[in-house]
Amino acid sequence: LHDTKRTVLMVTHDRYFLDAVCTNIYELNRKKLKLYQGNYSDYLEKKEIESTIEENTERRIESVLRVERDWLMRGPCARGTKAKARIQHDMALINREKFSKEKGFTFEVADRRLGGKIIELHNVSKNFPKTNPNSKEFTPVLKNFSYKFNKGEKIGIFGNNGSGKSTLLNIITKTLEPDTGSVEYGENTFIGYYQQNPQFTDLSLTVLEYIKEAAEVIKRNGKKDLSASQFLNEFGFEGKIQHSTLSSLSGGERKRVFLVRLLITNPNFLVLDEPTNDFDIFTMNILEQFLLEYQGCLLIVSHDRYFMDKVADTLFIMEDDGCVSGYVGKCSQYIDYLEQKNKERS
Ligand code: ADP
Ligand code: MG
């Protein structure tokens, strides 16, 4: 796409992609469409400048209005001549469309302590029958994998489609039994699992009811508690939508509610399977902030390099033969390393 002479118009939440390919960005925000020239980094820079300018303007208007309000309160006689134009001007200022800062919400819940033993995998293997159901052949998806998770580890899982990433997560979360080997949990381990297709048992619940099932108030580290409704506000579910049923939400919204609920249950071992496919940049930013502060263990699958680089510092690599190898470093470093290796080979 970068090299083509054609015009490309695309919608994507993938920021690396936006950065690498786009020369112009349209932002659709509060019903307004605005053009920014440049790629995603340029866009961010321009937004930053814009927001500083708007903030300053707003501050200036407020200080003018403080004086003007006094003047208006004085009553018609004291205002003197030429009052009409001045009043009109003041009214225009008072009724202006106010600049509201983009939400800089950081999402945070109280920590739940992890014990010494977290999760241990011992010689875990999994095979699936080959696509032909009558065939007796099996594809090894996982072969003899052992691992002990340590406190606060942030691990990304890297592998092609169909390489067994979701299978591994299903086994770790005990959603799926391994063929051989065992999965052991520590006493205090509490898992939150964001699956690719979240299941809802009751779609007739409203958004607020669904969240309240998990928690009425959300406790945060050293900050005021939030009610479920306040919390939803912060996550972009404002007003009426809190009383809409889950069944009436869009696919993306439903996944966002699912994520909110998952996080407020306060897991200390968080497993996220391709969350970036489902969320817009606004939600991704909140999620990233949350994960950067997060004290528990984190295991994520994502094709969004930007996201992986930010939140994971170790990788599990799913090899073709069912083996899992490790890489200490960021996803981008690993990709560079792979490219280097390929170059040397050819
Ligand atoms: P990934 O998440 O890395 O894309 P998966 O873990 O979903 O991959 O799948 C790994 C392999 O196992 C794929 O070849 C897939 O077709 C196969 N597989 C996954 N689940 C099943 C199942 N329930 N029955 C048979 N084959 C499966
Ligand atoms: Mg998968």
GROMACS .gro file of C-alpha atoms and ligand atoms in nm:
model
  374
    1LEU     CA    1   0.000   0.000   0.000
    2HIS     CA    2   0.285   0.232   0.074
    3ASP     CA    3   0.433   0.195  -0.273
    4THR     CA    4   0.116   0.203  -0.476
    5LYS     CA    5   0.028   0.510  -0.683
    6ARG     CA    6  -0.340   0.448  -0.625
    7THR     CA    7  -0.550   0.630  -0.374
    8VAL     CA    8  -0.622   0.421  -0.067
    9LEU     CA    9  -0.903   0.499   0.172
   10MET     CA   10  -0.913   0.282   0.478
   11VAL     CA   11  -1.050   0.254   0.827
   12THR     CA   12  -0.821   0.101   1.081
   13HIS     CA   13  -0.736   0.106   1.449
   14ASP     CA   14  -0.391  -0.028   1.383
   15ARG     CA   15  -0.156   0.257   1.464
   16TYR     CA   16   0.157   0.106   1.312
   17PHE     CA   17  -0.035   0.066   0.992
   18LEU     CA   18  -0.165   0.423   1.006
   19ASP     CA   19   0.186   0.544   1.063
   20ALA     CA   20   0.346   0.342   0.786
   21VAL     CA   21   0.089   0.390   0.511
   22CYS     CA   22  -0.126   0.700   0.556
   23THR     CA   23  -0.038   1.044   0.425
   24ASN     CA   24  -0.360   1.205   0.547
   25ILE     CA   25  -0.586   1.126   0.838
   26TYR     CA   26  -0.949   1.215   0.877
   27GLU     CA   27  -1.070   1.222   1.233
   28LEU     CA   28  -1.438   1.179   1.305
   29ASN     CA   29  -1.503   1.320   1.648
   30ARG     CA   30  -1.821   1.459   1.802
   31LYS     CA   31  -1.996   1.458   1.464
   32LYS     CA   32  -1.719   1.659   1.299
   33LEU     CA   33  -1.489   1.535   1.028
   34LYS     CA   34  -1.147   1.695   1.028
   35LEU     CA   35  -0.849   1.648   0.800
   36TYR     CA   36  -0.498   1.620   0.936
   37GLN     CA   37  -0.208   1.610   0.694
   38GLY     CA   38   0.055   1.350   0.767
   39ASN     CA   39   0.072   1.007   0.922
   40TYR     CA   40  -0.035   0.897   1.267
   41SER     CA   41   0.267   1.044   1.448
   42ASP     CA   42   0.205   1.378   1.277
   43TYR     CA   43  -0.159   1.355   1.371
   44LEU     CA   44  -0.073   1.299   1.738
   45GLU     CA   45   0.167   1.590   1.736
   46LYS     CA   46  -0.091   1.822   1.580
   47LYS     CA   47  -0.356   1.710   1.828
   48GLU     CA   48  -0.122   1.787   2.113
   49ILE     CA   49  -0.055   2.140   1.984
   50GLU     CA   50  -0.425   2.195   1.914
   51SER     CA   51  -0.525   2.091   2.258
   52THR     CA   52  -0.273   2.328   2.419
   53ILE     CA   53  -0.396   2.616   2.205
   54GLU     CA   54  -0.760   2.539   2.280
   55GLU     CA   55  -0.687   2.508   2.649
   56ASN     CA   56  -0.515   2.848   2.653
   57THR     CA   57  -0.796   3.011   2.458
   58GLU     CA   58  -1.046   2.862   2.697
   59ARG     CA   59  -0.854   3.000   2.995
   60ARG     CA   60  -0.844   3.348   2.838
   61ILE     CA   61  -1.216   3.347   2.766
   62GLU     CA   62  -1.291   3.239   3.121
   63SER     CA   63  -1.091   3.526   3.268
   64VAL     CA   64  -1.264   3.777   3.039
   65LEU     CA   65  -1.599   3.633   3.139
   66ARG     CA   66  -1.527   3.672   3.509
   67VAL     CA   67  -1.509   4.049   3.456
   68GLU     CA   68  -1.805   4.052   3.222
   69ARG     CA   69  -2.028   3.859   3.461
   70ASP     CA   70  -1.965   4.125   3.727
   71TRP     CA   71  -2.054   4.393   3.477
   72LEU     CA   72  -2.373   4.214   3.370
   73MET     CA   73  -2.479   4.175   3.734
   74ARG     CA   74  -2.461   4.548   3.789
   75GLY     CA   75  -2.799   4.606   3.623
   76PRO     CA   76  -2.909   4.823   3.329
   77CYS     CA   77  -2.844   5.169   3.483
   78ALA     CA   78  -2.490   5.110   3.590
   79ARG     CA   79  -2.395   4.950   3.258
   80GLY     CA   80  -2.405   5.280   3.072
   81THR     CA   81  -2.427   5.327   2.694
   82LYS     CA   82  -2.322   5.087   2.417
   83ALA     CA   83  -2.440   4.809   2.643
   84LYS     CA   84  -2.633   4.618   2.379
   85ALA     CA   85  -2.341   4.515   2.163
   86ARG     CA   86  -2.137   4.423   2.467
   87ILE     CA   87  -2.416   4.208   2.609
   88GLN     CA   88  -2.453   4.033   2.275
   89HIS     CA   89  -2.084   3.965   2.264
   90ASP     CA   90  -2.085   3.832   2.620
   91MET     CA   91  -2.380   3.606   2.546
   92ALA     CA   92  -2.197   3.465   2.247
   93LEU     CA   93  -1.900   3.389   2.470
   94ILE     CA   94  -2.113   3.233   2.741
   95ASN     CA   95  -2.293   3.011   2.490
   96ARG     CA   96  -1.982   2.918   2.296
   97GLU     CA   97  -1.908   2.558   2.223
   98LYS     CA   98  -1.673   2.476   2.502
   99PHE     CA   99  -1.350   2.301   2.443
  100SER     CA  100  -1.357   1.977   2.630
  101LYS     CA  101  -1.032   1.801   2.678
  102GLU     CA  102  -1.017   1.452   2.536
  103LYS     CA  103  -1.067   1.215   2.817
  104GLY     CA  104  -0.741   1.134   2.983
  105PHE     CA  105  -0.890   0.868   3.198
  106THR     CA  106  -0.664   0.617   3.358
  107PHE     CA  107  -0.827   0.298   3.445
  108GLU     CA  108  -0.715   0.148   3.765
  109VAL     CA  109  -0.851  -0.099   4.015
  110ALA     CA  110  -0.719  -0.213   4.351
  111ASP     CA  111  -0.454  -0.483   4.342
  112ARG     CA  112  -0.516  -0.838   4.441
  113ARG     CA  113  -0.202  -0.997   4.578
  114LEU     CA  114  -0.041  -1.287   4.399
  115GLY     CA  115   0.111  -1.567   4.604
  116GLY     CA  116   0.444  -1.741   4.547
  117LYS     CA  117   0.301  -2.002   4.315
  118ILE     CA  118   0.113  -1.844   4.027
  119ILE     CA  119   0.052  -2.083   3.736
  120GLU     CA  120   0.265  -2.381   3.649
  121LEU     CA  121   0.247  -2.579   3.327
  122HIS     CA  122   0.406  -2.924   3.333
  123ASN     CA  123   0.471  -3.104   3.002
  124VAL     CA  124   0.155  -2.985   2.841
  125SER     CA  125   0.069  -3.129   2.497
  126LYS     CA  126  -0.229  -3.090   2.269
  127ASN     CA  127  -0.308  -3.250   1.933
  128PHE     CA  128  -0.603  -3.193   1.709
  129PRO     CA  129  -0.719  -3.439   1.443
  130LYS     CA  130  -0.623  -3.340   1.089
  131THR     CA  131  -0.897  -3.160   0.894
  132ASN     CA  132  -1.028  -3.488   0.753
  133PRO     CA  133  -1.224  -3.629   1.051
  134ASN     CA  134  -1.171  -3.991   0.940
  135SER     CA  135  -0.799  -3.956   0.930
  136LYS     CA  136  -0.612  -4.100   1.222
  137GLU     CA  137  -0.339  -3.841   1.188
  138PHE     CA  138  -0.298  -3.561   1.439
  139THR     CA  139  -0.152  -3.215   1.417
  140PRO     CA  140   0.063  -3.134   1.717
  141VAL     CA  141  -0.043  -2.789   1.833
  142LEU     CA  142   0.153  -2.796   2.158
  143LYS     CA  143   0.436  -3.029   2.241
  144ASN     CA  144   0.566  -3.086   2.595
  145PHE     CA  145   0.546  -2.730   2.713
  146SER     CA  146   0.649  -2.648   3.069
  147TYR     CA  147   0.659  -2.305   3.227
  148LYS     CA  148   0.635  -2.141   3.567
  149PHE     CA  149   0.493  -1.791   3.559
  150ASN     CA  150   0.658  -1.530   3.777
  151LYS     CA  151   0.507  -1.230   3.950
  152GLY     CA  152   0.436  -0.935   3.726
  153GLU     CA  153   0.550  -1.100   3.402
  154LYS     CA  154   0.419  -0.939   3.085
  155ILE     CA  155   0.433  -1.192   2.804
  156GLY     CA  156   0.322  -1.156   2.445
  157ILE     CA  157   0.249  -1.458   2.228
  158PHE     CA  158   0.380  -1.450   1.876
  159GLY     CA  159   0.280  -1.689   1.599
  160ASN     CA  160   0.103  -1.728   1.267
  161ASN     CA  161  -0.268  -1.779   1.243
  162GLY     CA  162  -0.348  -2.134   1.339
  163SER     CA  163  -0.020  -2.185   1.525
  164GLY     CA  164  -0.196  -2.259   1.853
  165LYS     CA  165  -0.196  -1.929   2.042
  166SER     CA  166  -0.561  -1.950   2.144
  167THR     CA  167  -0.523  -2.318   2.224
  168LEU     CA  168  -0.240  -2.238   2.463
  169LEU     CA  169  -0.448  -1.968   2.632
  170ASN     CA  170  -0.744  -2.203   2.659
  171ILE     CA  171  -0.526  -2.459   2.831
  172ILE     CA  172  -0.372  -2.207   3.071
  173THR     CA  173  -0.715  -2.077   3.168
  174LYS     CA  174  -0.849  -2.433   3.203
  175THR     CA  175  -1.106  -2.372   2.932
  176LEU     CA  176  -0.955  -2.669   2.749
  177GLU     CA  177  -0.800  -2.990   2.883
  178PRO     CA  178  -0.452  -3.075   2.757
  179ASP     CA  179  -0.400  -3.426   2.615
  180THR     CA  180  -0.109  -3.480   2.850
  181GLY     CA  181   0.053  -3.285   3.130
  182SER     CA  182  -0.095  -3.066   3.397
  183VAL     CA  183  -0.184  -2.706   3.476
  184GLU     CA  184  -0.157  -2.597   3.840
  185TYR     CA  185  -0.280  -2.276   3.996
  186GLY     CA  186  -0.153  -2.099   4.306
  187GLU     CA  187  -0.401  -2.041   4.586
  188ASN     CA  188  -0.443  -1.669   4.517
  189THR     CA  189  -0.437  -1.681   4.140
  190PHE     CA  190  -0.744  -1.514   3.996
  191ILE     CA  191  -0.768  -1.519   3.618
  192GLY     CA  192  -0.941  -1.273   3.387
  193TYR     CA  193  -0.975  -1.412   3.035
  194TYR     CA  194  -1.065  -1.195   2.739
  195GLN     CA  195  -1.156  -1.443   2.466
  196GLN     CA  196  -1.184  -1.374   2.098
  197ASN     CA  197  -1.557  -1.424   2.097
  198PRO     CA  198  -1.688  -1.333   2.441
  199GLN     CA  199  -1.995  -1.529   2.544
  200PHE     CA  200  -2.290  -1.366   2.720
  201THR     CA  201  -2.535  -1.582   2.907
  202ASP     CA  202  -2.812  -1.323   2.921
  203LEU     CA  203  -2.839  -1.061   2.648
  204SER     CA  204  -3.153  -0.909   2.802
  205LEU     CA  205  -2.952  -0.748   3.083
  206THR     CA  206  -2.885  -0.377   3.054
  207VAL     CA  207  -2.527  -0.257   3.037
  208LEU     CA  208  -2.545  -0.127   3.393
  209GLU     CA  209  -2.702  -0.447   3.529
  210TYR     CA  210  -2.436  -0.653   3.360
  211ILE     CA  211  -2.157  -0.447   3.517
  212LYS     CA  212  -2.327  -0.444   3.858
  213GLU     CA  213  -2.337  -0.823   3.855
  214ALA     CA  214  -1.960  -0.805   3.886
  215ALA     CA  215  -1.927  -0.506   4.118
  216GLU     CA  216  -2.146  -0.223   4.249
  217VAL     CA  217  -1.849  -0.008   4.344
  218ILE     CA  218  -1.503  -0.014   4.199
  219LYS     CA  219  -1.221   0.017   4.449
  220ARG     CA  220  -0.903   0.187   4.333
  221ASN     CA  221  -0.555   0.217   4.476
  222GLY     CA  222  -0.542   0.529   4.693
  223LYS     CA  223  -0.831   0.694   4.508
  224LYS     CA  224  -1.200   0.745   4.565
  225ASP     CA  225  -1.427   0.450   4.490
  226LEU     CA  226  -1.631   0.476   4.172
  227SER     CA  227  -1.986   0.358   4.122
  228ALA     CA  228  -2.051   0.117   3.836
  229SER     CA  229  -2.227   0.396   3.650
  230GLN     CA  230  -1.943   0.647   3.691
  231PHE     CA  231  -1.705   0.384   3.579
  232LEU     CA  232  -1.905   0.315   3.263
  233ASN     CA  233  -1.903   0.687   3.189
  234GLU     CA  234  -1.529   0.685   3.187
  235PHE     CA  235  -1.533   0.403   2.940
  236GLY     CA  236  -1.744   0.590   2.692
  237PHE     CA  237  -2.082   0.451   2.798
  238GLU     CA  238  -2.255   0.774   2.886
  239GLY     CA  239  -2.620   0.835   2.968
  240LYS     CA  240  -2.894   0.635   2.804
  241ILE     CA  241  -2.677   0.358   2.670
  242GLN     CA  242  -2.621   0.228   3.025
  243HIS     CA  243  -2.989   0.131   3.027
  244SER     CA  244  -2.985  -0.035   2.686
  245THR     CA  245  -2.983  -0.410   2.673
  246LEU     CA  246  -2.672  -0.596   2.571
  247SER     CA  247  -2.861  -0.733   2.272
  248SER     CA  248  -2.902  -0.382   2.128
  249LEU     CA  249  -2.531  -0.298   2.137
  250SER     CA  250  -2.298  -0.319   1.841
  251GLY     CA  251  -2.044  -0.600   1.837
  252GLY     CA  252  -1.764  -0.363   1.932
  253GLU     CA  253  -1.960  -0.205   2.218
  254ARG     CA  254  -2.049  -0.543   2.356
  255LYS     CA  255  -1.684  -0.641   2.362
  256ARG     CA  256  -1.599  -0.316   2.537
  257VAL     CA  257  -1.855  -0.386   2.811
  258PHE     CA  258  -1.717  -0.736   2.842
  259LEU     CA  259  -1.368  -0.594   2.890
  260VAL     CA  260  -1.486  -0.342   3.151
  261ARG     CA  261  -1.655  -0.615   3.347
  262LEU     CA  262  -1.354  -0.840   3.324
  263LEU     CA  263  -1.120  -0.573   3.458
  264ILE     CA  264  -1.337  -0.468   3.752
  265THR     CA  265  -1.342  -0.823   3.883
  266ASN     CA  266  -0.983  -0.738   3.962
  267PRO     CA  267  -0.793  -1.035   3.822
  268ASN     CA  268  -0.425  -1.075   3.910
  269PHE     CA  269  -0.356  -1.288   3.603
  270LEU     CA  270  -0.488  -1.131   3.289
  271VAL     CA  271  -0.514  -1.317   2.960
  272LEU     CA  272  -0.609  -1.121   2.649
  273ASP     CA  273  -0.665  -1.290   2.314
  274GLU     CA  274  -0.644  -1.040   2.028
  275PRO     CA  275  -0.812  -0.748   2.204
  276THR     CA  276  -0.683  -0.499   1.948
  277ASN     CA  277  -0.908  -0.633   1.674
  278ASP     CA  278  -1.213  -0.530   1.869
  279PHE     CA  279  -1.139  -0.190   2.015
  280ASP     CA  280  -1.107   0.160   1.880
  281ILE     CA  281  -0.806   0.379   1.953
  282PHE     CA  282  -0.982   0.551   2.243
  283THR     CA  283  -1.043   0.222   2.422
  284MET     CA  284  -0.699   0.092   2.332
  285ASN     CA  285  -0.536   0.395   2.492
  286ILE     CA  286  -0.725   0.338   2.815
  287LEU     CA  287  -0.641  -0.031   2.807
  288GLU     CA  288  -0.274   0.044   2.745
  289GLN     CA  289  -0.260   0.288   3.034
  290PHE     CA  290  -0.424   0.030   3.254
  291LEU     CA  291  -0.180  -0.241   3.151
  292LEU     CA  292   0.123  -0.021   3.206
  293GLU     CA  293   0.020   0.026   3.569
  294TYR     CA  294  -0.099  -0.329   3.609
  295GLN     CA  295   0.085  -0.524   3.878
  296GLY     CA  296  -0.039  -0.873   3.796
  297CYS     CA  297   0.073  -1.123   3.532
  298LEU     CA  298  -0.020  -1.050   3.174
  299LEU     CA  299  -0.042  -1.281   2.878
  300ILE     CA  300  -0.149  -1.133   2.546
  301VAL     CA  301  -0.196  -1.229   2.185
  302SER     CA  302  -0.206  -0.941   1.940
  303HIS     CA  303  -0.106  -0.859   1.585
  304ASP     CA  304  -0.085  -0.493   1.681
  305ARG     CA  305   0.287  -0.437   1.714
  306TYR     CA  306   0.243  -0.096   1.870
  307PHE     CA  307   0.036  -0.247   2.146
  308MET     CA  308   0.264  -0.547   2.196
  309ASP     CA  309   0.572  -0.326   2.217
  310LYS     CA  310   0.410  -0.111   2.479
  311VAL     CA  311   0.284  -0.377   2.714
  312ALA     CA  312   0.492  -0.694   2.671
  313ASP     CA  313   0.864  -0.737   2.731
  314THR     CA  314   0.895  -1.112   2.677
  315LEU     CA  315   0.759  -1.333   2.402
  316PHE     CA  316   0.645  -1.689   2.364
  317ILE     CA  317   0.704  -1.795   2.004
  318MET     CA  318   0.473  -2.061   1.867
  319GLU     CA  319   0.683  -2.275   1.636
  320ASP     CA  320   0.538  -2.484   1.353
  321ASP     CA  321   0.609  -2.819   1.516
  322GLY     CA  322   0.415  -2.739   1.834
  323CYS     CA  323   0.717  -2.626   2.033
  324VAL     CA  324   0.711  -2.300   2.221
  325SER     CA  325   1.030  -2.100   2.248
  326GLY     CA  326   1.103  -1.782   2.436
  327TYR     CA  327   1.243  -1.442   2.345
  328VAL     CA  328   1.336  -1.174   2.595
  329GLY     CA  329   1.271  -0.840   2.433
  330LYS     CA  330   1.008  -0.638   2.254
  331CYS     CA  331   0.802  -0.764   1.964
  332SER     CA  332   0.963  -0.516   1.720
  333GLN     CA  333   1.308  -0.633   1.822
  334TYR     CA  334   1.207  -0.989   1.753
  335ILE     CA  335   1.068  -0.899   1.411
  336ASP     CA  336   1.392  -0.715   1.328
  337TYR     CA  337   1.583  -1.020   1.441
  338LEU     CA  338   1.372  -1.246   1.217
  339GLU     CA  339   1.422  -1.016   0.919
  340GLN     CA  340   1.795  -1.010   0.978
  341LYS     CA  341   1.803  -1.387   0.997
  342ASN     CA  342   1.609  -1.419   0.671
  343LYS     CA  343   1.846  -1.179   0.499
  344GLU     CA  344   2.145  -1.379   0.608
  345ARG     CA  345   1.985  -1.694   0.478
  346SER     CA  346   1.906  -1.560   0.132
  347ADP     P1  347  -0.428  -1.935   1.673
  347ADP     O1  348  -0.502  -1.883   1.789
  347ADP     O2  349  -0.280  -1.930   1.687
  347ADP     O3  350  -0.471  -1.873   1.544
  347ADP     P2  351  -0.563  -2.185   1.742
  347ADP     O4  352  -0.506  -2.217   1.874
  347ADP     O5  353  -0.698  -2.130   1.737
  347ADP     O6  354  -0.461  -2.093   1.660
  347ADP     O7  355  -0.561  -2.317   1.655
  347ADP     C1  356  -0.444  -2.396   1.637
  347ADP     C2  357  -0.473  -2.514   1.544
  347ADP     O8  358  -0.559  -2.605   1.606
  347ADP     C3  359  -0.540  -2.473   1.414
  347ADP     O9  360  -0.489  -2.551   1.310
  347ADP     C4  361  -0.686  -2.506   1.437
  347ADP    O10  362  -0.749  -2.538   1.318
  347ADP     C5  363  -0.677  -2.626   1.531
  347ADP     N1  364  -0.790  -2.632   1.623
  347ADP     C6  365  -0.821  -2.541   1.718
  347ADP     N2  366  -0.928  -2.580   1.790
  347ADP     C7  367  -0.967  -2.697   1.739
  347ADP     C8  368  -1.072  -2.790   1.769
  347ADP     N3  369  -1.158  -2.767   1.869
  347ADP     N4  370  -1.081  -2.900   1.694
  347ADP     C9  371  -0.993  -2.926   1.594
  347ADP     N5  372  -0.893  -2.845   1.561
  347ADP    C10  373  -0.878  -2.731   1.631
  348MG      MG  374  -0.649  -1.730   1.806
   0.00000   0.00000   0.00000
